[in-house]
Amino acid sequence: FSDSISAVFVEYAFDDTPIALGIERVIDTIKTPTNINELGNLPAGSMKTNTVKAEFENILGIYATVKIPFGLYLKAGYKEAEVQTKEVMQTNSSYPDQDVDGYMFGLGWEKAADNGIFARLEANATLWDEVSVNSSAGSYANIKINDMMSARATLSLGKSF
C-alpha cells in the first residue's frame, strides 16, 4: 500500500566534517488497507465478517548523515512507532496496540544555495522489529508479523542557519 505523509526534521551539521545528526517526527498517521475475512457455512446459513487494519502513529526517528561526493549522502538511524490495531471481530475480541522499533538506512542527494536554502531528494527503508500480540480471547488467537519493512521517497526543502 502507499500513503502520503508530512514530517518535520531538525538537524545539526558539524563544522569541518561531513557528518550531521538529526531528529525527525512524522506528523501524519499511516493507515494500512482493511483486511476482510468473511466466515460462511455457519448455523442457519448466516455470514459473519471480521475486519482488521493497522495505523502507525507517533513515528519518531533519530539519524546521522554522512556526505559523500557529488552532493550525495548516506543516512542511517533508529525509529519508533505506535501500531494501533483497528479490528471488528465477531468474537468481540480485540488486539492490544504495540510499540515497534526499527532501523533505517538510505541514500540522498542535496543541493544547497548560497542563501542557506536547500533541497533534498532521498530514498530510505526501515526494517521494523517483529510484532507479536495476543487477542483478548486468549493466547490461541495471536498475530505475529516478521520481516516488516517500509520504504519511502522524499523531497525536502529547508533552510540552514
mmCIF file of C-alpha atoms in Angstrom:
data_model
loop_
_atom_site.group_PDB
_atom_site.id
_atom_site.type_symbol
_atom_site.label_atom_id
_atom_site.label_comp_id
_atom_site.label_asym_id
_atom_site.label_seq_id
_atom_site.Cartn_x
_atom_site.Cartn_y
_atom_site.Cartn_z
ATOM 1 C CA PHE A 1 0.000 0.000 0.000
ATOM 2 C CA SER A 2 1.071 3.612 -0.269
ATOM 3 C CA ASP A 3 0.317 6.717 1.699
ATOM 4 C CA SER A 4 1.366 10.361 1.663
ATOM 5 C CA ILE A 5 2.791 11.802 4.850
ATOM 6 C CA SER A 6 4.200 15.016 6.246
ATOM 7 C CA ALA A 7 7.227 15.168 8.504
ATOM 8 C CA VAL A 8 9.440 17.781 10.139
ATOM 9 C CA PHE A 9 13.110 17.481 10.975
ATOM 10 C CA VAL A 10 15.818 19.379 12.823
ATOM 11 C CA GLU A 11 19.431 18.704 12.027
ATOM 12 C CA TYR A 12 22.821 19.784 13.340
ATOM 13 C CA ALA A 13 25.752 19.759 10.891
ATOM 14 C CA PHE A 14 29.205 19.670 12.449
ATOM 15 C CA ASP A 15 31.724 22.257 11.247
ATOM 16 C CA ASP A 16 34.573 20.924 9.111
ATOM 17 C CA THR A 17 33.150 17.387 8.990
ATOM 18 C CA PRO A 18 30.751 15.718 6.551
ATOM 19 C CA ILE A 19 28.542 14.459 9.407
ATOM 20 C CA ALA A 20 25.150 15.720 10.603
ATOM 21 C CA LEU A 21 22.800 14.439 13.323
ATOM 22 C CA GLY A 22 19.040 14.869 13.182
ATOM 23 C CA ILE A 23 15.657 14.078 14.626
ATOM 24 C CA GLU A 24 12.501 13.586 12.574
ATOM 25 C CA ARG A 25 8.831 13.422 13.517
ATOM 26 C CA VAL A 26 6.177 12.118 11.121
ATOM 27 C CA ILE A 27 3.105 14.287 11.653
ATOM 28 C CA ASP A 28 0.506 12.132 9.904
ATOM 29 C CA THR A 29 -0.936 8.710 10.661
ATOM 30 C CA ILE A 30 -0.076 5.955 8.192
ATOM 31 C CA LYS A 31 -3.039 3.632 7.591
ATOM 32 C CA THR A 32 -2.956 0.136 6.136
ATOM 33 C CA PRO A 33 -5.745 -1.157 3.916
ATOM 34 C CA THR A 34 -8.577 -3.029 5.631
ATOM 35 C CA ASN A 35 -8.341 -6.818 5.548
ATOM 36 C CA ILE A 36 -11.766 -8.524 5.381
ATOM 37 C CA ASN A 37 -12.390 -12.137 6.385
ATOM 38 C CA GLU A 38 -15.893 -13.461 5.649
ATOM 39 C CA LEU A 39 -16.946 -16.532 7.587
ATOM 40 C CA GLY A 40 -19.615 -18.644 5.852
ATOM 41 C CA ASN A 41 -21.268 -22.026 6.440
ATOM 42 C CA LEU A 42 -22.407 -21.003 9.901
ATOM 43 C CA PRO A 43 -25.632 -22.279 11.505
ATOM 44 C CA ALA A 44 -28.805 -21.084 9.759
ATOM 45 C CA GLY A 45 -26.728 -20.041 6.727
ATOM 46 C CA SER A 46 -25.546 -16.835 8.381
ATOM 47 C CA MET A 47 -22.457 -14.934 7.270
ATOM 48 C CA LYS A 48 -20.059 -13.224 9.672
ATOM 49 C CA THR A 49 -17.379 -10.717 8.747
ATOM 50 C CA ASN A 50 -14.142 -9.833 10.565
ATOM 51 C CA THR A 51 -12.202 -6.732 9.554
ATOM 52 C CA VAL A 52 -8.752 -5.594 10.639
ATOM 53 C CA LYS A 53 -6.355 -2.795 9.770
ATOM 54 C CA ALA A 54 -3.476 -1.016 11.480
ATOM 55 C CA GLU A 55 -2.454 2.596 11.936
ATOM 56 C CA PHE A 56 1.118 3.742 12.545
ATOM 57 C CA GLU A 57 1.289 6.854 14.726
ATOM 58 C CA ASN A 58 3.841 8.930 16.613
ATOM 59 C CA ILE A 59 6.713 7.917 14.336
ATOM 60 C CA LEU A 60 9.909 9.439 15.699
ATOM 61 C CA GLY A 61 13.418 8.903 14.396
ATOM 62 C CA ILE A 62 16.998 9.917 15.096
ATOM 63 C CA TYR A 63 19.598 9.688 12.381
ATOM 64 C CA ALA A 64 23.053 10.555 11.128
ATOM 65 C CA THR A 65 24.031 11.590 7.622
ATOM 66 C CA VAL A 66 27.474 11.421 6.039
ATOM 67 C CA LYS A 67 28.172 13.465 2.917
ATOM 68 C CA ILE A 68 29.907 11.679 0.067
ATOM 69 C CA PRO A 69 30.989 13.088 -3.329
ATOM 70 C CA PHE A 70 28.665 14.586 -5.974
ATOM 71 C CA GLY A 71 26.155 16.025 -3.482
ATOM 72 C CA LEU A 72 25.191 12.554 -2.266
ATOM 73 C CA TYR A 73 24.829 11.474 1.357
ATOM 74 C CA LEU A 74 24.304 8.257 3.293
ATOM 75 C CA LYS A 75 21.755 8.139 6.094
ATOM 76 C CA ALA A 76 21.254 5.677 8.969
ATOM 77 C CA GLY A 77 19.104 5.842 12.072
ATOM 78 C CA TYR A 78 16.668 4.426 14.585
ATOM 79 C CA LYS A 79 12.855 4.838 14.591
ATOM 80 C CA GLU A 80 9.990 4.206 16.984
ATOM 81 C CA ALA A 81 6.274 3.999 16.195
ATOM 82 C CA GLU A 82 2.988 3.070 17.830
ATOM 83 C CA VAL A 83 0.951 0.482 15.929
ATOM 84 C CA GLN A 84 -2.749 0.740 16.709
ATOM 85 C CA THR A 85 -4.914 -2.188 15.717
ATOM 86 C CA LYS A 86 -8.374 -1.386 14.389
ATOM 87 C CA GLU A 87 -10.468 -4.524 14.263
ATOM 88 C CA VAL A 88 -14.109 -5.587 14.291
ATOM 89 C CA MET A 89 -14.223 -9.235 15.309
ATOM 90 C CA GLN A 90 -17.363 -11.360 15.508
ATOM 91 C CA THR A 91 -15.945 -12.915 18.694
ATOM 92 C CA ASN A 92 -15.906 -9.419 20.274
ATOM 93 C CA SER A 93 -12.202 -9.924 20.915
ATOM 94 C CA SER A 94 -9.571 -7.284 20.313
ATOM 95 C CA TYR A 95 -5.820 -6.953 19.968
ATOM 96 C CA PRO A 96 -3.679 -4.557 22.006
ATOM 97 C CA ASP A 97 -1.721 -1.728 20.433
ATOM 98 C CA GLN A 98 2.006 -2.334 20.095
ATOM 99 C CA ASP A 99 5.121 -0.162 20.100
ATOM 100 C CA VAL A 100 7.654 -1.085 17.422
ATOM 101 C CA ASP A 101 11.293 -0.137 16.788
ATOM 102 C CA GLY A 102 13.142 -0.054 13.502
ATOM 103 C CA TYR A 103 16.482 0.647 11.875
ATOM 104 C CA MET A 104 16.606 2.954 8.875
ATOM 105 C CA PHE A 105 19.132 3.359 6.072
ATOM 106 C CA GLY A 106 19.051 5.472 2.939
ATOM 107 C CA LEU A 107 20.740 7.413 0.198
ATOM 108 C CA GLY A 108 20.064 11.009 -0.780
ATOM 109 C CA TRP A 109 21.144 13.950 -2.900
ATOM 110 C CA GLU A 110 21.323 17.532 -1.624
ATOM 111 C CA LYS A 111 21.685 20.845 -3.446
ATOM 112 C CA ALA A 112 22.252 23.984 -1.354
ATOM 113 C CA ALA A 113 22.078 27.624 -2.461
ATOM 114 C CA ASP A 114 24.350 30.380 -1.124
ATOM 115 C CA ASN A 115 21.473 31.846 0.948
ATOM 116 C CA GLY A 116 21.121 28.616 3.007
ATOM 117 C CA ILE A 117 18.045 27.247 1.213
ATOM 118 C CA PHE A 118 18.471 23.581 0.292
ATOM 119 C CA ALA A 119 16.590 20.804 -1.452
ATOM 120 C CA ARG A 120 16.983 17.082 -0.858
ATOM 121 C CA LEU A 121 15.825 14.037 -2.733
ATOM 122 C CA GLU A 122 16.078 10.855 -0.672
ATOM 123 C CA ALA A 123 15.122 7.176 -0.693
ATOM 124 C CA ASN A 124 15.236 5.167 2.516
ATOM 125 C CA ALA A 125 13.997 1.936 4.026
ATOM 126 C CA THR A 126 13.214 0.940 7.603
ATOM 127 C CA LEU A 127 13.458 -2.620 8.871
ATOM 128 C CA TRP A 128 10.953 -2.928 11.737
ATOM 129 C CA ASP A 129 11.208 -5.370 14.624
ATOM 130 C CA GLU A 130 8.862 -8.339 14.947
ATOM 131 C CA VAL A 131 5.347 -7.641 16.248
ATOM 132 C CA SER A 132 3.573 -10.304 18.302
ATOM 133 C CA VAL A 133 0.232 -9.754 20.079
ATOM 134 C CA ASN A 134 -2.365 -11.996 21.708
ATOM 135 C CA SER A 135 -6.097 -11.479 21.378
ATOM 136 C CA SER A 136 -8.248 -10.651 24.375
ATOM 137 C CA ALA A 137 -9.875 -14.043 23.635
ATOM 138 C CA GLY A 138 -6.676 -15.802 24.753
ATOM 139 C CA SER A 139 -3.252 -16.853 23.593
ATOM 140 C CA TYR A 140 -4.664 -19.244 20.981
ATOM 141 C CA ALA A 141 -5.653 -16.224 18.860
ATOM 142 C CA ASN A 142 -2.388 -14.418 18.262
ATOM 143 C CA ILE A 143 -0.816 -12.387 15.494
ATOM 144 C CA LYS A 144 2.888 -12.471 14.677
ATOM 145 C CA ILE A 145 4.425 -10.304 11.957
ATOM 146 C CA ASN A 146 8.004 -10.902 10.816
ATOM 147 C CA ASP A 147 10.148 -9.133 8.227
ATOM 148 C CA MET A 148 8.157 -5.893 8.300
ATOM 149 C CA MET A 149 9.735 -3.171 6.165
ATOM 150 C CA SER A 150 8.745 0.280 4.981
ATOM 151 C CA ALA A 151 10.206 2.251 2.097
ATOM 152 C CA ARG A 152 9.963 5.964 1.483
ATOM 153 C CA ALA A 153 10.983 8.522 -1.106
ATOM 154 C CA THR A 154 11.049 12.166 -0.026
ATOM 155 C CA LEU A 155 11.563 15.623 -1.415
ATOM 156 C CA SER A 156 12.582 18.015 1.373
ATOM 157 C CA LEU A 157 13.044 21.772 1.347
ATOM 158 C CA GLY A 158 14.861 23.510 4.164
ATOM 159 C CA LYS A 159 16.901 26.461 5.402
ATOM 160 C CA SER A 160 20.291 26.291 7.097
ATOM 161 C CA PHE A 161 21.010 28.743 9.918
#
